[in-house]
Coordinates of C-alpha atoms in Angstrom, one line a residue:
Chain M
M560 CA 48.9 50.1 55.0
D561 CA 49.6 52.6 58.3
E562 CA 47.8 55.5 58.6
T563 CA 49.8 58.4 59.4
E564 CA 49.4 62.2 60.0
P565 CA 49.4 64.4 57.4
G566 CA 53.3 66.0 57.2
K567 CA 54.6 63.5 59.6
A568 CA 56.5 60.2 58.2
A569 CA 55.7 57.3 60.6
G570 CA 58.5 56.3 62.4
S571 CA 60.9 59.6 62.4
P572 CA 60.7 61.6 66.0
S573 CA 60.4 65.3 65.7
A574 CA 63.5 67.1 66.6
A575 CA 61.8 68.5 70.3
E576 CA 60.7 64.6 71.4
V577 CA 65.0 63.6 70.4
A578 CA 66.3 66.5 73.0
L579 CA 63.4 65.5 75.7
Q580 CA 64.4 61.8 75.2
H581 CA 68.6 63.6 75.7
V582 CA 67.0 65.1 79.0
R583 CA 65.2 62.4 80.3
E584 CA 69.0 60.4 80.0
A585 CA 71.0 63.0 81.5
E586 CA 68.6 63.6 84.9
R587 CA 68.3 59.7 85.1
D588 CA 72.7 59.6 85.0
L589 CA 72.3 62.4 87.4
A590 CA 69.9 60.8 89.8
Q591 CA 72.2 57.7 90.1
A592 CA 75.2 60.0 90.6
I593 CA 73.5 61.9 93.4
G594 CA 72.2 58.1 94.8
A595 CA 76.0 56.7 94.8
E596 CA 77.6 60.4 96.2
A597 CA 75.2 59.8 99.2
R598 CA 76.2 56.5 99.2
A599 CA 79.5 56.9 99.3
E600 CA 79.4 59.8 101.9
H601 CA 77.3 58.2 104.3
Q602 CA 80.0 55.2 103.5
L603 CA 82.9 57.2 104.8
E604 CA 80.8 58.9 107.6
H605 CA 80.5 55.2 108.7
A606 CA 84.0 54.2 108.7
I607 CA 85.2 57.5 110.0
E608 CA 83.2 56.5 113.3
E609 CA 84.6 52.9 113.0
L610 CA 87.9 54.2 113.0
E611 CA 87.3 56.9 115.7
A612 CA 85.4 54.4 117.8
A613 CA 89.1 51.6 117.3
E614 CA 90.6 54.4 117.6
H615 CA 89.6 55.2 120.8
R616 CA 89.8 59.0 119.4
E617 CA 89.0 61.8 122.3
F618 CA 87.4 64.7 121.6
R619 CA 87.3 68.3 123.1
V620 CA 83.9 68.8 123.6
I621 CA 82.4 72.0 126.1
V622 CA 79.9 71.3 128.9
N623 CA 78.5 74.2 130.7
G624 CA 81.3 76.6 129.9
R625 CA 84.0 74.0 131.0
R626 CA 86.5 72.1 128.3
T627 CA 86.8 68.8 129.0
E628 CA 87.8 65.3 127.1
V629 CA 85.6 62.7 126.1
D630 CA 87.0 59.1 124.7
K631 CA 83.8 58.5 122.5
N632 CA 82.4 59.7 119.5
R633 CA 79.0 60.0 121.0
L634 CA 77.3 60.5 124.1
S635 CA 74.0 60.0 125.9
F636 CA 71.4 62.2 127.5
A637 CA 72.9 60.8 130.8
E638 CA 76.4 61.2 130.2
V639 CA 75.9 64.6 129.2
V640 CA 74.7 65.3 132.2
A641 CA 77.5 63.5 134.6
L642 CA 79.4 65.4 133.1
A643 CA 77.7 68.6 133.8
F644 CA 76.9 67.5 137.7
P645 CA 79.7 65.3 138.9
K646 CA 78.3 65.6 141.6
P647 CA 74.3 65.1 141.3
P648 CA 72.2 67.7 143.7
P649 CA 69.6 65.7 146.3
G650 CA 66.4 65.9 144.4
Q651 CA 67.0 62.7 141.9
N652 CA 64.3 62.8 139.6
I653 CA 65.2 66.4 138.5
I654 CA 64.7 66.3 134.7
Y655 CA 67.1 68.5 133.5
T656 CA 66.9 69.9 130.3
V657 CA 69.9 69.3 127.6
S658 CA 70.8 71.6 124.5
Y659 CA 73.7 71.2 122.0
R660 CA 75.7 72.6 118.7
N661 CA 78.0 72.0 116.7
G662 CA 77.3 68.4 116.8
G663 CA 79.2 66.2 114.7
D664 CA 76.2 65.1 112.7
K665 CA 76.4 68.1 109.9
H666 CA 73.0 67.2 109.1
H667 CA 72.0 68.4 112.6
P668 CA 74.1 70.2 114.1
E669 CA 72.2 72.2 117.0
G670 CA 68.8 70.2 118.8
T671 CA 68.0 69.0 122.3
L672 CA 68.1 66.0 124.4
V673 CA 66.4 64.1 126.4
A674 CA 66.6 60.9 128.3
G675 CA 67.5 57.9 126.5
Q676 CA 68.6 59.7 123.9
S677 CA 72.9 60.6 122.2
V678 CA 74.5 62.1 120.2
K679 CA 77.3 62.3 118.0
I680 CA 80.2 64.7 118.9
K681 CA 82.8 66.3 117.4
D682 CA 85.8 68.6 118.4
G683 CA 84.0 71.6 119.5
T684 CA 81.0 70.5 120.3
I685 CA 79.2 72.7 123.3
F686 CA 76.1 71.3 125.7
D687 CA 75.0 73.6 127.8
V688 CA 72.9 71.8 131.0
T689 CA 70.1 72.5 133.5
A690 CA 67.0 72.1 135.4
T691 CA 64.8 74.5 133.2
D692 CA 62.2 74.8 136.5
K693 CA 62.7 78.4 137.8
S694 CA 60.3 81.4 137.5
Chain V
M32 CA 28.9 103.6 122.5
S33 CA 30.7 106.8 121.4
Q34 CA 34.0 104.7 121.2
Q35 CA 32.0 102.4 118.3
L36 CA 30.8 105.1 116.7
I37 CA 33.8 106.7 116.2
S38 CA 35.6 103.0 115.1
R39 CA 33.0 102.3 112.7
S40 CA 33.1 105.7 111.2
P41 CA 36.4 106.3 109.0
D42 CA 36.6 110.4 109.5
L43 CA 35.9 110.4 113.3
K44 CA 38.2 107.2 113.5
R45 CA 40.9 109.0 111.1
L46 CA 40.8 112.4 113.2
R47 CA 40.9 110.5 116.5
D48 CA 44.4 108.1 115.2
E49 CA 45.4 111.0 114.1
G50 CA 45.5 112.1 117.8
Y51 CA 42.4 115.2 118.3
D52 CA 41.1 114.9 121.1
I53 CA 37.3 113.9 120.4
E54 CA 34.1 113.5 122.1
I55 CA 30.7 112.3 121.2
R56 CA 28.0 114.6 123.5
A57 CA 24.8 115.3 123.5
G58 CA 24.5 113.9 119.5
H59 CA 27.4 116.3 119.1
L60 CA 31.3 116.2 118.0
L61 CA 33.6 117.8 119.8
V62 CA 37.4 118.3 119.0
H63 CA 39.0 119.8 122.2
G64 CA 42.7 121.3 122.6
I65 CA 42.5 123.6 119.7
P66 CA 45.1 126.4 120.0
Y67 CA 44.0 129.4 119.1
V68 CA 45.2 132.9 119.9
N69 CA 42.9 135.2 122.0
S70 CA 41.9 138.8 122.3
S71 CA 45.1 139.6 124.5
H72 CA 47.9 138.2 121.6
S73 CA 48.8 134.7 124.5
V74 CA 47.5 131.4 123.2
A75 CA 44.6 129.8 124.5
K76 CA 42.8 126.5 123.5
G77 CA 39.3 125.8 122.9
T78 CA 36.6 123.2 121.7
L79 CA 35.7 123.1 118.1
V80 CA 31.8 121.5 117.7
S81 CA 30.0 120.4 115.1
T82 CA 26.2 119.0 115.2
L83 CA 26.8 115.0 113.5
T84 CA 24.4 113.4 110.8
L85 CA 24.1 110.0 111.1
A86 CA 22.9 107.1 109.1
G87 CA 22.7 104.4 111.8
D88 CA 25.6 104.4 113.7
V89 CA 28.3 106.1 111.1
T90 CA 28.6 109.0 110.2
C91 CA 26.8 110.2 106.8
T92 CA 28.2 113.7 105.1
P93 CA 28.1 116.3 107.3
G94 CA 24.4 118.2 107.2
T95 CA 26.1 121.9 106.8
H96 CA 29.4 123.5 106.8
L97 CA 28.4 125.8 110.6
A98 CA 30.6 125.1 113.1
Y99 CA 30.7 125.9 116.7
F100 CA 33.3 126.6 119.3
I101 CA 33.6 126.8 123.0
G102 CA 36.1 129.8 124.2
E103 CA 36.9 133.1 123.0
H104 CA 36.3 134.7 119.4
P105 CA 39.8 133.3 117.8
C106 CA 42.2 136.3 116.7
N107 CA 44.9 137.3 114.2
M108 CA 48.7 137.1 115.7
D109 CA 47.7 141.1 116.3
G110 CA 44.9 140.4 118.8
S111 CA 42.1 141.2 115.6
E112 CA 39.1 138.8 115.4
I113 CA 39.5 136.2 112.7
A114 CA 36.7 138.0 110.6
Q115 CA 37.2 135.3 107.4
I116 CA 34.9 132.6 109.6
R117 CA 33.1 135.1 111.6
H118 CA 29.1 133.8 111.8
D119 CA 27.5 134.7 115.7
T120 CA 28.7 135.0 118.5
R121 CA 26.1 134.0 121.9
A122 CA 25.9 131.6 124.3
Q123 CA 23.8 128.8 122.9
T124 CA 22.8 125.4 124.1
L125 CA 22.8 122.9 122.1
G126 CA 21.8 120.0 124.2
E127 CA 22.5 118.5 128.0
N128 CA 26.5 120.1 129.3
L129 CA 27.4 121.3 125.8
V130 CA 26.9 125.6 125.3
V131 CA 28.9 127.2 122.3
H132 CA 29.8 130.9 122.6
H133 CA 30.7 131.2 119.0
S134 CA 29.7 130.2 115.7
F135 CA 32.1 130.2 112.4
S136 CA 30.7 129.7 108.4
S137 CA 33.7 128.8 106.0
K138 CA 32.8 127.0 103.2
P139 CA 35.2 124.9 101.4
V140 CA 35.9 125.5 97.8
S141 CA 33.8 122.6 96.8
G142 CA 30.8 124.2 98.2
A143 CA 29.8 120.8 101.1
Y144 CA 32.4 119.3 103.2
S145 CA 33.0 115.9 102.6
N146 CA 33.3 114.1 106.1
Y147 CA 34.2 115.2 109.1
H148 CA 38.1 115.2 108.8
E149 CA 37.8 117.3 106.0
K150 CA 35.4 119.9 108.2
M151 CA 36.7 119.5 111.7
T152 CA 40.5 119.9 110.3
T153 CA 39.9 122.8 108.3
Y154 CA 38.6 124.5 110.6
A155 CA 41.3 123.5 113.1
T156 CA 44.0 124.9 110.8
I157 CA 42.0 128.0 110.6
L158 CA 42.0 128.7 113.9
S159 CA 45.6 127.0 114.9
S160 CA 47.8 129.0 112.6
P161 CA 48.4 132.5 114.6
A162 CA 49.1 130.5 117.2
H163 CA 51.0 128.4 115.7
A164 CA 53.0 131.2 114.7
I165 CA 53.4 132.3 118.1
D166 CA 54.3 128.7 119.3
P167 CA 55.4 126.3 116.7
T168 CA 55.4 123.8 119.4
V169 CA 51.5 124.3 120.3
T170 CA 49.3 121.1 118.4
A171 CA 45.6 119.8 118.4
K172 CA 46.9 116.7 117.8
T173 CA 47.6 116.0 121.5
F174 CA 47.0 112.2 121.4
A175 CA 45.5 113.0 124.6
P176 CA 44.6 109.7 126.8
I177 CA 41.1 107.8 125.3
A178 CA 38.8 106.8 128.3
T179 CA 36.2 103.7 127.5
D180 CA 32.7 103.3 129.4
E181 CA 32.8 100.6 131.8
G182 CA 30.9 97.6 130.5
D183 CA 32.2 98.9 126.7
S184 CA 35.6 97.5 127.2
V185 CA 37.9 95.4 129.4
F186 CA 40.5 98.5 129.1
V187 CA 39.9 101.4 130.8
Y188 CA 41.2 103.7 128.2
L189 CA 40.6 102.3 124.5
D190 CA 43.0 99.7 122.1
T191 CA 44.8 102.4 120.3
A192 CA 47.9 101.0 119.5
S193 CA 45.6 97.8 117.6
S194 CA 43.7 100.6 115.7
R195 CA 46.4 102.8 114.6
A196 CA 48.1 100.0 113.2
G197 CA 44.7 98.6 111.6
I198 CA 45.4 94.8 113.4
G199 CA 41.6 95.3 115.5
A200 CA 40.0 92.5 113.8
L201 CA 43.6 90.3 114.4
S202 CA 43.7 91.4 118.2
A203 CA 39.7 90.5 118.5
R204 CA 40.8 86.7 118.1
F205 CA 41.4 87.1 122.5
A206 CA 38.4 88.2 123.2
G207 CA 36.4 86.2 125.7
E208 CA 39.6 84.5 126.9
R209 CA 39.6 83.3 130.3
V210 CA 43.2 83.5 130.9
A211 CA 44.9 81.7 134.0
F212 CA 48.1 82.2 135.6
I213 CA 49.5 79.9 138.0
G214 CA 52.7 81.7 139.8
I215 CA 53.5 85.6 138.9
G216 CA 56.9 85.4 139.8
G217 CA 59.4 86.9 137.4
T218 CA 58.5 85.2 135.0
G219 CA 54.7 85.1 135.7
S220 CA 54.8 89.5 136.6
Y221 CA 56.0 89.6 133.0
T222 CA 54.0 87.6 130.9
L223 CA 51.2 89.4 132.8
D224 CA 52.5 92.5 131.5
L225 CA 51.7 91.5 128.1
V226 CA 48.8 89.9 128.3
A227 CA 47.2 92.7 130.6
K228 CA 47.5 94.8 127.2
T229 CA 45.0 92.1 125.0
P230 CA 41.2 92.0 125.2
V231 CA 41.1 88.8 126.9
K232 CA 37.7 88.6 129.5
E233 CA 39.3 88.0 132.4
I234 CA 42.7 87.0 133.7
H235 CA 42.8 85.4 137.2
L236 CA 46.4 85.2 139.2
F237 CA 47.0 82.5 141.6
D238 CA 50.0 83.0 143.9
G239 CA 50.1 82.9 147.6
D240 CA 53.7 84.7 148.2
K241 CA 54.0 88.1 148.9
F242 CA 55.4 91.0 147.4
L243 CA 58.6 91.6 148.7
Q244 CA 61.9 94.0 148.3
H245 CA 63.7 91.0 146.2
N246 CA 60.5 90.7 143.9
A247 CA 60.7 93.9 142.5
F248 CA 63.7 93.5 141.1
R249 CA 62.7 90.5 138.7
A250 CA 59.0 92.2 137.6
P251 CA 57.9 94.8 135.1
G252 CA 57.8 98.6 136.1
A253 CA 59.3 100.2 139.2
A254 CA 56.8 98.9 143.1
P255 CA 57.4 102.1 145.1
I256 CA 58.8 101.5 148.4
E257 CA 55.5 102.3 150.7
R258 CA 54.1 99.6 148.4
L259 CA 56.6 97.7 149.3
R260 CA 56.6 98.1 152.8
Q261 CA 52.8 96.6 152.9
A262 CA 54.1 93.7 152.3
P263 CA 51.3 93.2 149.9
Y264 CA 50.3 89.6 148.1
K265 CA 51.8 89.3 144.8
V266 CA 48.1 88.7 143.3
H267 CA 47.1 92.1 145.1
Y268 CA 50.0 94.3 144.4
F269 CA 50.2 93.2 140.4
R270 CA 46.3 93.4 140.4
D271 CA 46.9 96.7 141.7
V272 CA 49.1 98.0 138.5
Y273 CA 47.5 96.3 135.9
S274 CA 43.6 97.0 136.8
A275 CA 45.0 101.0 135.3
I276 CA 44.5 99.2 132.0
H277 CA 42.8 96.1 132.4
R278 CA 39.0 95.9 133.6
G279 CA 39.1 92.2 134.2
I280 CA 42.3 91.5 136.6
I281 CA 40.8 88.8 139.6
A282 CA 43.7 88.4 142.3
H283 CA 43.7 84.7 144.3
P284 CA 45.8 84.9 147.0
Y285 CA 47.1 81.3 147.5
D286 CA 48.7 78.7 145.5
I287 CA 47.2 75.9 143.2
T288 CA 47.6 72.3 144.5
E289 CA 46.0 69.3 143.8
E290 CA 43.3 70.3 146.1
N291 CA 42.0 73.2 144.7
A292 CA 43.0 73.0 140.9
G293 CA 39.6 72.2 140.0
E294 CA 39.3 76.1 140.3
L295 CA 40.6 76.5 136.9
A296 CA 37.5 74.9 134.8
G297 CA 36.4 77.5 132.7
M298 CA 39.6 78.7 131.8
S299 CA 40.7 78.9 127.6
F300 CA 44.5 78.8 128.6
V301 CA 47.5 78.8 131.7
F302 CA 50.1 80.4 131.9
L303 CA 51.9 77.7 134.2
C304 CA 55.2 79.7 136.0
I305 CA 55.7 78.2 139.2
D306 CA 58.9 76.3 140.3
G307 CA 59.1 72.9 139.8
G308 CA 57.4 70.3 142.3
S309 CA 54.5 67.8 142.8
S310 CA 51.9 70.1 142.8
K311 CA 53.3 70.9 139.2
K312 CA 52.5 66.8 138.5
A313 CA 49.4 67.6 139.8
I314 CA 48.0 70.7 138.4
V315 CA 49.4 69.3 134.8
A316 CA 47.4 66.1 135.4
R317 CA 44.1 68.5 136.1
L318 CA 44.4 70.9 133.5
E319 CA 45.2 67.9 131.1
A320 CA 41.9 65.6 132.7
L321 CA 40.3 69.5 132.3
G322 CA 41.4 69.6 128.4
I323 CA 43.1 72.6 128.6
S324 CA 45.8 74.2 126.8
F325 CA 48.6 76.0 128.7
V326 CA 52.3 76.3 128.4
D327 CA 54.8 76.0 131.3
A328 CA 58.0 78.4 131.2
G329 CA 60.6 78.0 133.1
L330 CA 64.4 78.8 133.0
G331 CA 68.0 77.7 134.6
V332 CA 70.9 79.5 135.4
E333 CA 74.7 77.7 135.7
L334 CA 77.5 79.2 137.0
G335 CA 80.5 78.1 134.5
E336 CA 84.3 79.1 134.7
E337 CA 84.0 82.0 132.6
G338 CA 80.3 83.6 133.8
L339 CA 77.0 82.6 133.7
L340 CA 75.3 80.5 131.3
G341 CA 71.8 79.3 131.0
L342 CA 68.6 77.9 128.8
V343 CA 65.0 79.1 128.8
R344 CA 62.4 77.0 128.3
V345 CA 58.7 76.8 127.0
T346 CA 56.7 73.6 126.9
T347 CA 53.2 73.9 125.1
S348 CA 50.9 71.5 125.4
T349 CA 47.7 71.4 123.6
L350 CA 44.5 69.1 122.6
E351 CA 47.0 67.9 119.8
K352 CA 50.2 67.1 121.7
R353 CA 50.2 66.8 125.2
D354 CA 52.5 63.1 125.6
H355 CA 56.2 65.3 125.5
V356 CA 55.1 67.6 128.7
R357 CA 56.4 64.4 131.2
T358 CA 60.2 64.2 129.4
R359 CA 60.5 68.5 128.9
V360 CA 59.3 69.2 132.9
S361 CA 60.6 68.5 135.8
F362 CA 58.5 67.9 138.7
A363 CA 61.2 67.3 141.7
D364 CA 61.0 69.5 144.6
A365 CA 63.5 72.2 144.0
G366 CA 66.2 72.1 146.2
S367 CA 67.3 75.8 147.1
D368 CA 69.3 77.1 145.0
D369 CA 70.9 80.1 146.0
L370 CA 72.1 81.2 142.5
Y371 CA 69.3 81.8 141.0
R372 CA 67.6 83.6 144.1
N373 CA 71.0 85.0 145.0
N374 CA 71.4 86.6 141.2
I375 CA 68.3 88.9 141.2
Q376 CA 70.1 90.6 137.9
I377 CA 68.6 88.1 135.3
A378 CA 65.4 89.7 135.5
D379 CA 65.9 89.8 131.5
L380 CA 65.9 86.1 131.0
N381 CA 62.4 85.8 132.6
A382 CA 61.3 88.4 129.9
L383 CA 62.3 86.4 127.4
N384 CA 61.1 83.3 128.7
A385 CA 57.6 85.1 129.5
A386 CA 58.2 86.8 126.3
L387 CA 58.6 83.5 124.3
A388 CA 55.3 81.9 126.3
V389 CA 53.1 85.0 125.1
I390 CA 54.6 84.7 121.8
K391 CA 53.2 81.0 121.6
W392 CA 49.5 81.7 122.6
K393 CA 49.1 84.2 120.5
K394 CA 50.6 81.5 117.6
L395 CA 47.9 79.0 118.6
R396 CA 45.3 82.0 118.7
G397 CA 46.1 82.9 115.0
F398 CA 47.7 85.8 115.7
Y399 CA 50.9 85.1 114.8
L400 CA 51.5 82.9 111.8
D401 CA 53.0 79.7 113.1
L402 CA 54.4 77.5 110.4
D403 CA 56.9 75.3 112.6
R404 CA 53.9 74.8 115.4
E405 CA 56.4 73.4 118.0
H406 CA 55.4 72.4 121.4
H407 CA 59.2 72.9 123.1
A408 CA 61.6 75.8 122.9
I409 CA 64.5 76.0 124.3
Y410 CA 67.1 79.5 124.4
T411 CA 70.5 78.6 125.0
L412 CA 71.5 81.6 126.7
S413 CA 75.5 80.8 126.0
G414 CA 75.6 80.8 121.9
N415 CA 72.1 83.0 122.1
V416 CA 70.3 80.2 119.9
L417 CA 66.7 79.0 119.7
I418 CA 65.9 75.3 119.4
N419 CA 62.5 74.1 118.1
D420 CA 61.2 70.4 119.3
D421 CA 58.3 68.3 119.3
K422 CA 56.7 69.4 116.2
L423 CA 53.8 68.8 115.1

């Protein structure tokens, strides 16, 4: 025969324990739903990116104050520098500083680029490019 | 010595912070510039004097309620002497260089003054009230400049801004530092303007250029034309200007190159404010080898279709993070950049670059809180945006 605590019937959980169990179930459902939403969002972004690449869509961006159109949805550091300086000045070892804002990645809409990096763009992405070598 | 006594004694410090012109002379406390009315009904200025009771190097409760005065006997508005405080009138020598003319007696209701602030402000109010009635603009709180003794302080006069704000302990974080400026152009000179007001021990200026007319438009303050005619080296011009406040400025009228970069050994921090170029690469390598932290400040300006745009950069290199500098800082020899050279009305960008560089240095020293610990920051002029990168 089971020993039970006085005043508590064996096998019947208290009202608080039942409520706590309900909270845990609801939290698990919510976490699964959030995960599903994030996956769907990511898939949608990827699909849109695919579509944009397939369409050769033009994007209107601003580089050093000049409005220009590009036919791809990502721009590399080198491409941005080339847009800013179509005729590169003498002195090929210049390291340019590139900053962008209104970028295509909504989680990182602004930032800087160094050689080898690229950034997703959208209509209205703004780049500023100059060699920050003056004192 | 006397300024230390004042700083450590809350009653004397309060007098100084409130703007009273106080001095410790021959073991006495002097409060200069007390307005009073003389027998010919006009407002004059005299000096209140009190004995000083000390324990070690801080004040105790005043030993007497009596006070002395240097000047004529203070009067009421009608020219009659203030009889309520009269005690004695005769020249007395209290110590070397200290002769008083009158003594006053005004006991507070409590029987004794609890500190020197209470004592001196009570007498000052009694003496000044008639003068204030004649001319409401007169005050004993003159905020007169407070000189320091050589050897006591790196400052020529006391840093009352820090003591008044109660951040003296924080600003002491810079004491003992040996800071070098490589390049003292637009950005370098504004940086110096800020650093010269911190209690660093030594400020070394390295620059081989002369201070010419166009430089004056991209430098803090206003250079007199007579000084420009002398065509001084930049380091001599700025040493002379900032030696008015800081005693530790050392001028080196030559550029730092690969050959002499060893002179930077022993510096605690370096502000690198020179145009890009191969010598910058050598300096960076030497600073890394010497284990010296530095910030490299630089900016660029471009002409867009609708106006000037630009970026202002502060790249920081510390023992904890150095690898990013070579992808962030240009070591290319800068060609003739007519846009920057001809647009002299951009001193605000130099000043911003300087302020950002000095803020970063102060964060590294724990003066300002640094949560991002970024080692690269870019200000984008066209969008008024500051972006942090290379965070620890």
